[in-house]
XYZ file of N, CA and C in Angstrom:
663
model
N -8.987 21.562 -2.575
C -9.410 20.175 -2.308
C -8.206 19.326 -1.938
N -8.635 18.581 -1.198
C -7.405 17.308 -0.467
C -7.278 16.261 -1.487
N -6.231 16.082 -1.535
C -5.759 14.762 -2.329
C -5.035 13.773 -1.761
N -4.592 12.346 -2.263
C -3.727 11.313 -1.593
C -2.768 11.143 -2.819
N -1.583 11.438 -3.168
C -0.517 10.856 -4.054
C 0.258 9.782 -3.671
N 0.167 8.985 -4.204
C 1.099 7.467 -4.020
C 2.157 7.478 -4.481
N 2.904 7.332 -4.540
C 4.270 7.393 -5.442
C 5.164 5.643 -4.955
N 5.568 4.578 -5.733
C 5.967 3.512 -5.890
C 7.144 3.380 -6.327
N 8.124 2.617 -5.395
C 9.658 2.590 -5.967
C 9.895 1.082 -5.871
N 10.104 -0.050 -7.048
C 10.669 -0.837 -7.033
C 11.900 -0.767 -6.253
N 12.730 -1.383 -4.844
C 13.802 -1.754 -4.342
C 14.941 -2.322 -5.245
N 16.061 -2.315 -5.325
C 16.902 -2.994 -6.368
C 16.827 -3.075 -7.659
N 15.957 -2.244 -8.565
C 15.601 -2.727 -9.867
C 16.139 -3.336 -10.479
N 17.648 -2.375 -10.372
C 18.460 -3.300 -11.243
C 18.835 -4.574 -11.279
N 18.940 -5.129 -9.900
C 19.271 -6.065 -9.665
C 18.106 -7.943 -9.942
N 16.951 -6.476 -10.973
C 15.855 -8.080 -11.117
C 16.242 -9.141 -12.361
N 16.986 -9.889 -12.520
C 16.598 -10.606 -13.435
C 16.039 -10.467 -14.581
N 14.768 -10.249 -14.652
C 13.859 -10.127 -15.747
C 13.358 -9.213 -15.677
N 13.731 -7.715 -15.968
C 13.148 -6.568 -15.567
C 12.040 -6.384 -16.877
N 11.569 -6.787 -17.672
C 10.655 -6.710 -18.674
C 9.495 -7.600 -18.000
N 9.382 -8.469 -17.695
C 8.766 -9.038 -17.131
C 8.056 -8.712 -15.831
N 9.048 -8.425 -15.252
C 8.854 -7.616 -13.751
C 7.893 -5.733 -14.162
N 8.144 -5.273 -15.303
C 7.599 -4.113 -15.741
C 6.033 -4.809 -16.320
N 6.082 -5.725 -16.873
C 5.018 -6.229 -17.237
C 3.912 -6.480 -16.372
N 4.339 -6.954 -15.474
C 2.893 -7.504 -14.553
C 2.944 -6.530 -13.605
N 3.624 -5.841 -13.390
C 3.682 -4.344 -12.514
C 3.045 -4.104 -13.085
N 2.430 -3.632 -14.505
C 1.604 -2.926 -15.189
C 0.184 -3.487 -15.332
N 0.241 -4.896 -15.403
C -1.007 -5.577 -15.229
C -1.963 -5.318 -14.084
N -0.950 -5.355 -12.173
C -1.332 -5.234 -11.596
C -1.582 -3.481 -11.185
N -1.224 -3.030 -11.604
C -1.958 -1.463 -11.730
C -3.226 -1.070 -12.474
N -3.268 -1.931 -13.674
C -4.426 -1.421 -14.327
C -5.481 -2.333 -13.443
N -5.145 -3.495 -12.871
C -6.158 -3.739 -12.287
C -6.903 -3.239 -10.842
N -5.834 -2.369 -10.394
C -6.011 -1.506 -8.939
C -7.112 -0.503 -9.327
N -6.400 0.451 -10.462
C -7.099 0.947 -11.211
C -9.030 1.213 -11.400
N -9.054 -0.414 -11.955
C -10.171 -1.317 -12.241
C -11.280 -1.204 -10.537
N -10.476 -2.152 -9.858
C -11.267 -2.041 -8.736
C -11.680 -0.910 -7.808
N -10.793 0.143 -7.862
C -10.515 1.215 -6.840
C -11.409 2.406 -7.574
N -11.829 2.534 -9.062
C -11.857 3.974 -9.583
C -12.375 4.747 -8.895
N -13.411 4.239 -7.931
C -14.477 5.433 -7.401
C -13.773 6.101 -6.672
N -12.424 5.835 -6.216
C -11.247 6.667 -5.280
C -9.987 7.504 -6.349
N -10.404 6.679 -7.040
C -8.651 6.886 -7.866
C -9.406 8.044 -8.940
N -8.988 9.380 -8.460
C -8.935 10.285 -9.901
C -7.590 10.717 -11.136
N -6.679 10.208 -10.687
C -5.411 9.748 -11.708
C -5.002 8.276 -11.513
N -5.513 7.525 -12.303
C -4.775 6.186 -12.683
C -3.009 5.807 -11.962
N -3.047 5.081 -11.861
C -1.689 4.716 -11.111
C -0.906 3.980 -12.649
N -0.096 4.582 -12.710
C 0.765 4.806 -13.894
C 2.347 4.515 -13.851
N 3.155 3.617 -14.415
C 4.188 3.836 -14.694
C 5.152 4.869 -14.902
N 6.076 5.690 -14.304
C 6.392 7.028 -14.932
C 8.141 6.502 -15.156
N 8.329 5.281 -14.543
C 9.421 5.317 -14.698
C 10.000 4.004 -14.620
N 11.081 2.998 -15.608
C 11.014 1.808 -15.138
C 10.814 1.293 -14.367
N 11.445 1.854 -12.612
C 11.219 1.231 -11.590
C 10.399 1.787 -10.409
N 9.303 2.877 -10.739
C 8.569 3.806 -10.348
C 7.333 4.057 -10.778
N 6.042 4.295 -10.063
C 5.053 4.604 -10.488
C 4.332 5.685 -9.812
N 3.103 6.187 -9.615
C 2.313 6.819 -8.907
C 0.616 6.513 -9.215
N 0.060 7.629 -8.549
C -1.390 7.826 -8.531
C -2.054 8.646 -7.741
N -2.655 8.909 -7.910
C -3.808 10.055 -7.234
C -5.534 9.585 -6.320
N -5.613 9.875 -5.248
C -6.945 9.307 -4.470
C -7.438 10.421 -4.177
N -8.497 10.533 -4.279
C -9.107 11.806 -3.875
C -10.037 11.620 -2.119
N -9.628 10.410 -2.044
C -9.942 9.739 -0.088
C -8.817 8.859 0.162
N -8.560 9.112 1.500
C -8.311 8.018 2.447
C -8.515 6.946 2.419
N -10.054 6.618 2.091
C -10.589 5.362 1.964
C -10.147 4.625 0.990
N -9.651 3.180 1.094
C -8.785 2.472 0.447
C -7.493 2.106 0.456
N -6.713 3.683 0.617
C -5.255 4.156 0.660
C -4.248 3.199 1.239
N -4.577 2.676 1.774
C -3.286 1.184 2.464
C -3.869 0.368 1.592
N -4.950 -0.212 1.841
C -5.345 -1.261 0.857
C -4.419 -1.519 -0.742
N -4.900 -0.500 -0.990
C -4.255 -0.459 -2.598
C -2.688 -0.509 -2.322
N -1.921 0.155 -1.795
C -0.895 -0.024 -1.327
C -0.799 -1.326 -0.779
N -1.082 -1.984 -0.109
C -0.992 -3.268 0.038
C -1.206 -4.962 -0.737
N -2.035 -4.330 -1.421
C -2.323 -5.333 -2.530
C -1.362 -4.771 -3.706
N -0.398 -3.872 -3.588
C 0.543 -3.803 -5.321
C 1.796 -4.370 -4.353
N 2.168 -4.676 -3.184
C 3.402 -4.571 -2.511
C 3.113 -6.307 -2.775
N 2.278 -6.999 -2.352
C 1.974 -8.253 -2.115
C 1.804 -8.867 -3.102
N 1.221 -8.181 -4.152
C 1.074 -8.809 -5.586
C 2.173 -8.954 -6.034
N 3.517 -8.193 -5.599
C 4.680 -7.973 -6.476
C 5.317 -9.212 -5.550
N 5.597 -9.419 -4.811
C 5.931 -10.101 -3.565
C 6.939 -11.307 -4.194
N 8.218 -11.491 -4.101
C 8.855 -10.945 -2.977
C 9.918 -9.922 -3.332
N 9.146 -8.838 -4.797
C 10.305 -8.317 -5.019
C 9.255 -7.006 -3.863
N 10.442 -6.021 -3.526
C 9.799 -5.460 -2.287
C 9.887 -3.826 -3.015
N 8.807 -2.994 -2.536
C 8.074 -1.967 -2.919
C 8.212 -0.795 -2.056
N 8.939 0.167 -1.623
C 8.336 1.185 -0.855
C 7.870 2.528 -1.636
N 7.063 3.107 -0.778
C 5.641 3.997 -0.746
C 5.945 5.229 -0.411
N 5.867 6.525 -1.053
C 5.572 7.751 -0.180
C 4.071 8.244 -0.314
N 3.521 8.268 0.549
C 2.293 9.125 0.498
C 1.790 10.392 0.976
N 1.533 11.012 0.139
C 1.574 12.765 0.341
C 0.276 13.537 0.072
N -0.160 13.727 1.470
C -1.468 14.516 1.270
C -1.691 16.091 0.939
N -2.408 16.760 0.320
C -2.103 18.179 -0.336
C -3.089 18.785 -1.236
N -3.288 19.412 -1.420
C -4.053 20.019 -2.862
C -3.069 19.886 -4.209
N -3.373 20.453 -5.144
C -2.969 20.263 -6.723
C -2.793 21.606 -6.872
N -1.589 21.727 -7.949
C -1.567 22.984 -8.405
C -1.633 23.303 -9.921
N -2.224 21.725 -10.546
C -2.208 21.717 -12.147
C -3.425 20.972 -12.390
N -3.735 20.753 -13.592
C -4.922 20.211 -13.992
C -4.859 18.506 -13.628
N -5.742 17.525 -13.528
C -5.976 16.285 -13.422
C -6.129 15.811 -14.330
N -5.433 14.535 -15.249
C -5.816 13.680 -16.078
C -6.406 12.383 -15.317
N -7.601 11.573 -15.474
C -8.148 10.736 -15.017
C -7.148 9.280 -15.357
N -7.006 9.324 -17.028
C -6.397 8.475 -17.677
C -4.882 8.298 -17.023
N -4.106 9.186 -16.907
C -2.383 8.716 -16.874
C -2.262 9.728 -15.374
N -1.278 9.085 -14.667
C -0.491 9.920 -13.276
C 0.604 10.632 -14.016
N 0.216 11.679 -14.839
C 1.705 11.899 -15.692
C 1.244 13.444 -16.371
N 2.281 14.500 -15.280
C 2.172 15.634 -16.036
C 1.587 16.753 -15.036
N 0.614 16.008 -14.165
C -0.093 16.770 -13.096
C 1.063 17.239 -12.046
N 1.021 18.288 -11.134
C 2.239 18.458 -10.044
C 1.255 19.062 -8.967
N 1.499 19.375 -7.726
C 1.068 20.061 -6.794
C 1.593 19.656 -5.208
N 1.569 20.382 -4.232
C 2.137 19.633 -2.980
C 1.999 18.149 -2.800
N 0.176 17.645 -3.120
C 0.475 15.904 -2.706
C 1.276 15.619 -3.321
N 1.887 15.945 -4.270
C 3.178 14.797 -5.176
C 4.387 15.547 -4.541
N 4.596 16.362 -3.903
C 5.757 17.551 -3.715
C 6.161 16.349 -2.203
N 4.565 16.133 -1.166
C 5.053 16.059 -0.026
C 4.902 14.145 -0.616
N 4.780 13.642 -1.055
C 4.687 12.374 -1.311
C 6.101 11.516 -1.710
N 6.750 12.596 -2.841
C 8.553 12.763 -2.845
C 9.105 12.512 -2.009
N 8.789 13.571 -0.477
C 9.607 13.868 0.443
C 9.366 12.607 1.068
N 7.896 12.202 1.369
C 7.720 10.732 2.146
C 8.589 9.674 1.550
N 8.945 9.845 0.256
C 9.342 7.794 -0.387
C 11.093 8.455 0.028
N 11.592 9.754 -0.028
C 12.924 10.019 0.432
C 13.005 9.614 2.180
N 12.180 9.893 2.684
C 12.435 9.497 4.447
C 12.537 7.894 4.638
N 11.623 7.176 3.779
C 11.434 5.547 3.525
C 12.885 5.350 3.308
N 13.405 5.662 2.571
C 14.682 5.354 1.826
C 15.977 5.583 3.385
N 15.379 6.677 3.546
C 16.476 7.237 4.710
C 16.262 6.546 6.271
N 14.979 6.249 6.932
C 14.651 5.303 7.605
C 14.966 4.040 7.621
N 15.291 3.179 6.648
C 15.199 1.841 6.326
C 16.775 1.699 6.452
N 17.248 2.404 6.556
C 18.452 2.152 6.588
C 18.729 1.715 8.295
N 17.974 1.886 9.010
C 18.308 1.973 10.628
C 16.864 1.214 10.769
N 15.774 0.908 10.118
C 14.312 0.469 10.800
C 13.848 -0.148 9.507
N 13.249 -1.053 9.857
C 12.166 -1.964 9.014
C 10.688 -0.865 8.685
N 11.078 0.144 7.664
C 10.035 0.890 7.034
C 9.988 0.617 5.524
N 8.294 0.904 4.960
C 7.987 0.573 3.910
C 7.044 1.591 3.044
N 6.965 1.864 3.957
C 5.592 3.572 3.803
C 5.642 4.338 5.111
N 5.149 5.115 4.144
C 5.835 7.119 4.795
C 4.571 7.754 4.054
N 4.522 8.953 5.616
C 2.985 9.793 4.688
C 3.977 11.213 5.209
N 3.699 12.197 4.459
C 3.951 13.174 4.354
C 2.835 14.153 4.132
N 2.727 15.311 4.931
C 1.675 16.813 4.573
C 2.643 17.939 4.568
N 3.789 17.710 4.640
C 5.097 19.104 4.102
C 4.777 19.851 5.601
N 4.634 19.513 6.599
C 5.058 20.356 7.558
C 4.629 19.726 9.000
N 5.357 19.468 9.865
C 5.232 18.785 11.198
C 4.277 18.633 12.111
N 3.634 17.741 12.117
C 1.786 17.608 12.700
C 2.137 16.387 13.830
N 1.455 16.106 14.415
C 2.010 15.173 15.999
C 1.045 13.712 15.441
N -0.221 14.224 14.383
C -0.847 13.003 13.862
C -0.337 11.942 13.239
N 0.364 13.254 11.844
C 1.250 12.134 11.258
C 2.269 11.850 11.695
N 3.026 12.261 12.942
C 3.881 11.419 13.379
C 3.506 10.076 13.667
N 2.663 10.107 14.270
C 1.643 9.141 15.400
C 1.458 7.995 13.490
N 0.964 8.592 12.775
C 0.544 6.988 11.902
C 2.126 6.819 11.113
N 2.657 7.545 11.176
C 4.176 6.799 10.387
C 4.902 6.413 11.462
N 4.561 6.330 12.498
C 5.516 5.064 13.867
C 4.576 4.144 13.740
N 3.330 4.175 13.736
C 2.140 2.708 13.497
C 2.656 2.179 12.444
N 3.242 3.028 11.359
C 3.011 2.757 9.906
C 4.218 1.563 10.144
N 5.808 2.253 11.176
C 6.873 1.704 11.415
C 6.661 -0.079 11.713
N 5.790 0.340 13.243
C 5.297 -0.663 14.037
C 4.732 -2.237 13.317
N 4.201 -1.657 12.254
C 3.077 -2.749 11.780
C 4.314 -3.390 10.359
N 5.436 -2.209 10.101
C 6.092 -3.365 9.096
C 7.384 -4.045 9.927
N 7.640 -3.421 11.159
C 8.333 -4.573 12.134
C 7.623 -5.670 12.087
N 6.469 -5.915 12.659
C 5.344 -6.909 12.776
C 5.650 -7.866 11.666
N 5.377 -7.134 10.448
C 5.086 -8.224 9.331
C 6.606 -8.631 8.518
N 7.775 -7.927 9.424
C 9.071 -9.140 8.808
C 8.628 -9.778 9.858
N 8.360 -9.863 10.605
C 8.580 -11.564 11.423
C 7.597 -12.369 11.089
N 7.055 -12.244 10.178
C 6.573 -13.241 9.278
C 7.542 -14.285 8.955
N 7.281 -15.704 9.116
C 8.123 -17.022 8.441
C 7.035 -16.911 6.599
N 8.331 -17.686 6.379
C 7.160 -17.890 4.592
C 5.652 -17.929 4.816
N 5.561 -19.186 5.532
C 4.062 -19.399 5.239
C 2.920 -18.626 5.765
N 3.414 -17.863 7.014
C 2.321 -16.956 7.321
C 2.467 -15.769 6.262
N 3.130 -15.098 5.853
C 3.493 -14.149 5.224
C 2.533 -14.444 3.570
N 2.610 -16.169 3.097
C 2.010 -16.376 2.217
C 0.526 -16.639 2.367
N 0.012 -16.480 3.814
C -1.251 -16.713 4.795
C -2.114 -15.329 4.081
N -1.243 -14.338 4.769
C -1.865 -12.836 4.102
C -1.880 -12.165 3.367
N -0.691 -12.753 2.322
C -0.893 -12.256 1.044
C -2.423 -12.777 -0.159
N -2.539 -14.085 0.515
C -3.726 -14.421 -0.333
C -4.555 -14.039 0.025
N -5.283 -13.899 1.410
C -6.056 -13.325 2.034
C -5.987 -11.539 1.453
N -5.167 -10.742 1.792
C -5.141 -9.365 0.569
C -5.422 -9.485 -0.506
N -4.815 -10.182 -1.467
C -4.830 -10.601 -2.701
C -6.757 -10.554 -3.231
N -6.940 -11.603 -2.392
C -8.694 -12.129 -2.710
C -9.333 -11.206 -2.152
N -9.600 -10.786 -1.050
C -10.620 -10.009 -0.197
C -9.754 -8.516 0.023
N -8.679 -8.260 0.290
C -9.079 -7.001 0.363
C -8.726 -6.729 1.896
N -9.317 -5.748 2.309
C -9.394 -5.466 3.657
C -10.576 -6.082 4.538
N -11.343 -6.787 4.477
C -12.566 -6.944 4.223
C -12.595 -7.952 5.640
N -12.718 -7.570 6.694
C -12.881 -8.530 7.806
C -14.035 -9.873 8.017
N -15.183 -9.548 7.236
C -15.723 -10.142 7.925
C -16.020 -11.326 6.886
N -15.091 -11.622 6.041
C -14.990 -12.964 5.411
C -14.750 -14.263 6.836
N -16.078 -15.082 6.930
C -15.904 -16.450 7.899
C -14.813 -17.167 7.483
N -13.697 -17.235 9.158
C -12.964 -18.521 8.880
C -13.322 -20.064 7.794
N -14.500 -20.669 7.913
C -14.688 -21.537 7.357
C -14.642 -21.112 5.408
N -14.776 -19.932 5.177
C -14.427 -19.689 3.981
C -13.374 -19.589 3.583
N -12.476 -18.783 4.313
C -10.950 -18.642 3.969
C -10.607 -20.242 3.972
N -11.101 -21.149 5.330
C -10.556 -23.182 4.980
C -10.718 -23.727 3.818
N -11.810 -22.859 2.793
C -12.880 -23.657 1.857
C -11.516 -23.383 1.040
N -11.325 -22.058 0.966
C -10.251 -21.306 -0.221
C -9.166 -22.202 -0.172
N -8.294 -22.234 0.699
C -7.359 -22.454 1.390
C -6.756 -24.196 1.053
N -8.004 -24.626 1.016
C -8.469 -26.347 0.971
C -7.616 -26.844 2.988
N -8.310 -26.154 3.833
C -7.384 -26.678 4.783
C -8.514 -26.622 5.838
N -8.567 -26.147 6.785
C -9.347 -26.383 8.143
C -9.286 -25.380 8.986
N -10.684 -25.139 9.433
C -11.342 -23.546 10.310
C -10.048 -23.755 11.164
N -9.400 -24.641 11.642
C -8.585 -24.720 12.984
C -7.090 -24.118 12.664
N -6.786 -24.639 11.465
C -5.524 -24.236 10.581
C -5.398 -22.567 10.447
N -6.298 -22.084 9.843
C -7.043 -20.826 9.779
C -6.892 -20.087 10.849
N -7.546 -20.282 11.801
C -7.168 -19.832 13.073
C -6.361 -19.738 13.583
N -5.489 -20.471 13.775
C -4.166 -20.398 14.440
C -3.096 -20.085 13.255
N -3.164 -20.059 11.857
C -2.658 -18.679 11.635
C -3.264 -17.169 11.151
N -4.300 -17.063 11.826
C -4.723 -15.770 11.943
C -4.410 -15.359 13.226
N -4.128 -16.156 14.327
C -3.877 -15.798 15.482
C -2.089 -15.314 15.241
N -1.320 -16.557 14.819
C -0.173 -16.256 14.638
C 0.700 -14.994 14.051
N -0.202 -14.559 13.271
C 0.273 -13.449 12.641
C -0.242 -11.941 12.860
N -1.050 -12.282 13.696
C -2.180 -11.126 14.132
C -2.477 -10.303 12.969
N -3.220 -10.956 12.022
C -3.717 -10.734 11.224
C -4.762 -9.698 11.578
N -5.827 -9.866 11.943
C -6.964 -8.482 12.360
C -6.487 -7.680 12.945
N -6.098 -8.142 13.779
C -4.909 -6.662 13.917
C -4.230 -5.494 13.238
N -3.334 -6.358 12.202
C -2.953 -5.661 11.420
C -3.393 -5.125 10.456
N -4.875 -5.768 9.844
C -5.507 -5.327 9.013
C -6.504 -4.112 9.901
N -6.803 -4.281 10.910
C -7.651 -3.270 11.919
C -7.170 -1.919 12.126
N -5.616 -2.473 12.009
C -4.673 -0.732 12.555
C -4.796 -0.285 11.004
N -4.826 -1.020 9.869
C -4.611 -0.014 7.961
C -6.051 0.465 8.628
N -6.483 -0.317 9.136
C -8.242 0.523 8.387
C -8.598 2.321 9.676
N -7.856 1.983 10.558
C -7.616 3.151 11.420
C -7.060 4.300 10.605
N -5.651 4.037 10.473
C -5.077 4.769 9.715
C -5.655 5.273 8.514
N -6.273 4.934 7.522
C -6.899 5.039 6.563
C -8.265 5.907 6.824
N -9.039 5.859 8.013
C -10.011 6.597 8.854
C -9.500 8.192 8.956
N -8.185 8.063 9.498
C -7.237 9.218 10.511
C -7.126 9.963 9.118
N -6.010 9.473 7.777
C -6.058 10.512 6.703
C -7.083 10.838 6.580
N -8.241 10.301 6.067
C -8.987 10.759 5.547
C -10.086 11.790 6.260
N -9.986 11.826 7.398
C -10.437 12.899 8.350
C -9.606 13.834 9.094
N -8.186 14.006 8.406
C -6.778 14.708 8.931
C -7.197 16.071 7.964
N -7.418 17.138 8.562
C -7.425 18.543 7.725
C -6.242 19.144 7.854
N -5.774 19.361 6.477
C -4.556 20.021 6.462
C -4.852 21.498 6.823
N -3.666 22.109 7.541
C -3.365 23.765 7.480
C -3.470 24.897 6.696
N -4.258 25.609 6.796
C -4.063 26.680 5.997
C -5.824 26.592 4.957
């Protein structure tokens, strides 16, 4: 069976201030991913390490999302991702990401190591990995590239445009402008022109592609 492993690396840990604090609501906002996601999530997304976490999806479906709402929730301390698709080679705990091993966590490793090694030369944030060279996943980790070029050129306020918009809804397109104004306390017109500005559907249009592509990507063998 196919799996999705997440694996989560706080950037700088050391360098937070209040790293108890910062561990704290990291943990809040996991159990609540947790909460919303279970019908995907068959290992809990778990702490394994002060500045590190993981989890287990047994679909595609969701897979940026959730990733996107723990990066944004944490915001602006910054988060990168390996994600590693694979079978298991140990038993599943539902409760904790802790103890289980198998390629998705093997090739999910290798993804948050290329993040690390990429970013040094490119604005990357997530990396998918299947442990052996496919032209697909090339194709969604240059989108994957593409779309976090996109979103540094975010100024504050658009950047704080789509985090609430993630935050509240989700991936969820077809929330009406005039609702997001209601939320917002501002105006369908305001709204618009920064949904235009940031190419917001867009960017939320290409996760939900990508998220399509894993989850209908058959591994080898």
């Amino acid at each position: 069976m196919k799996f999705y492993a997440v694996i989560g690396d706080i950037v700088s840990s050391r360098h937070i201030s209040d790293r108890e604090e910062t561990q704290q609501f990291l943990n809040q906002t996991l159990e609540d991913i947790n909460q919303t996601y279970q019908e995907v999530i068959v290992s809990n997304f778990t702490i394994t390490l002060g500045d590190e976490f993981q989890g287990l999806l047994k679909s595609g479906e969701h897979l940026l999302e959730i990733v996107d709402r723990i990066r944004f929730a944490l915001d602006p301390i910054s988060v990168r991702f390996g994600i590693g698709v694979g079978t298991m080679a140990t038993s599943i705990k539902k409760e904790v990401s802790i103890g289980a091993d198998g390629p998705a966590y093997w090739h999910a490793r290798d993804a948050i190591k290329a993040v690390h090694e990429i970013a040094d030369v490119a604005k990357c944030r997530i990396a998918v990995s299947v442990g052996y060279s496919s032209t697909v996943i090339d194709l969604v980790n240059e989108t994957l590239q593409l779309s976090d070029y996109i979103e540094s050129k975010w100024v504050t306020s658009q950047r704080a445009f789509v985090r609430k918009r993630l935050l509240e809804t989700g991936y969820d397109l077809t929330v009406p402008q005039v609702e997001m104004a209601r939320i917002d306390k501002s105006t369908p017109q305001k709204v618009n022109a920064k949904i235009k500005s940031t190419g917001y559907y867009q960017f939320i249009s290409t996760r939900l592609a990508i998220e399509k592509t894993l989850t209908e990507f058959e591994l080898e063998g």
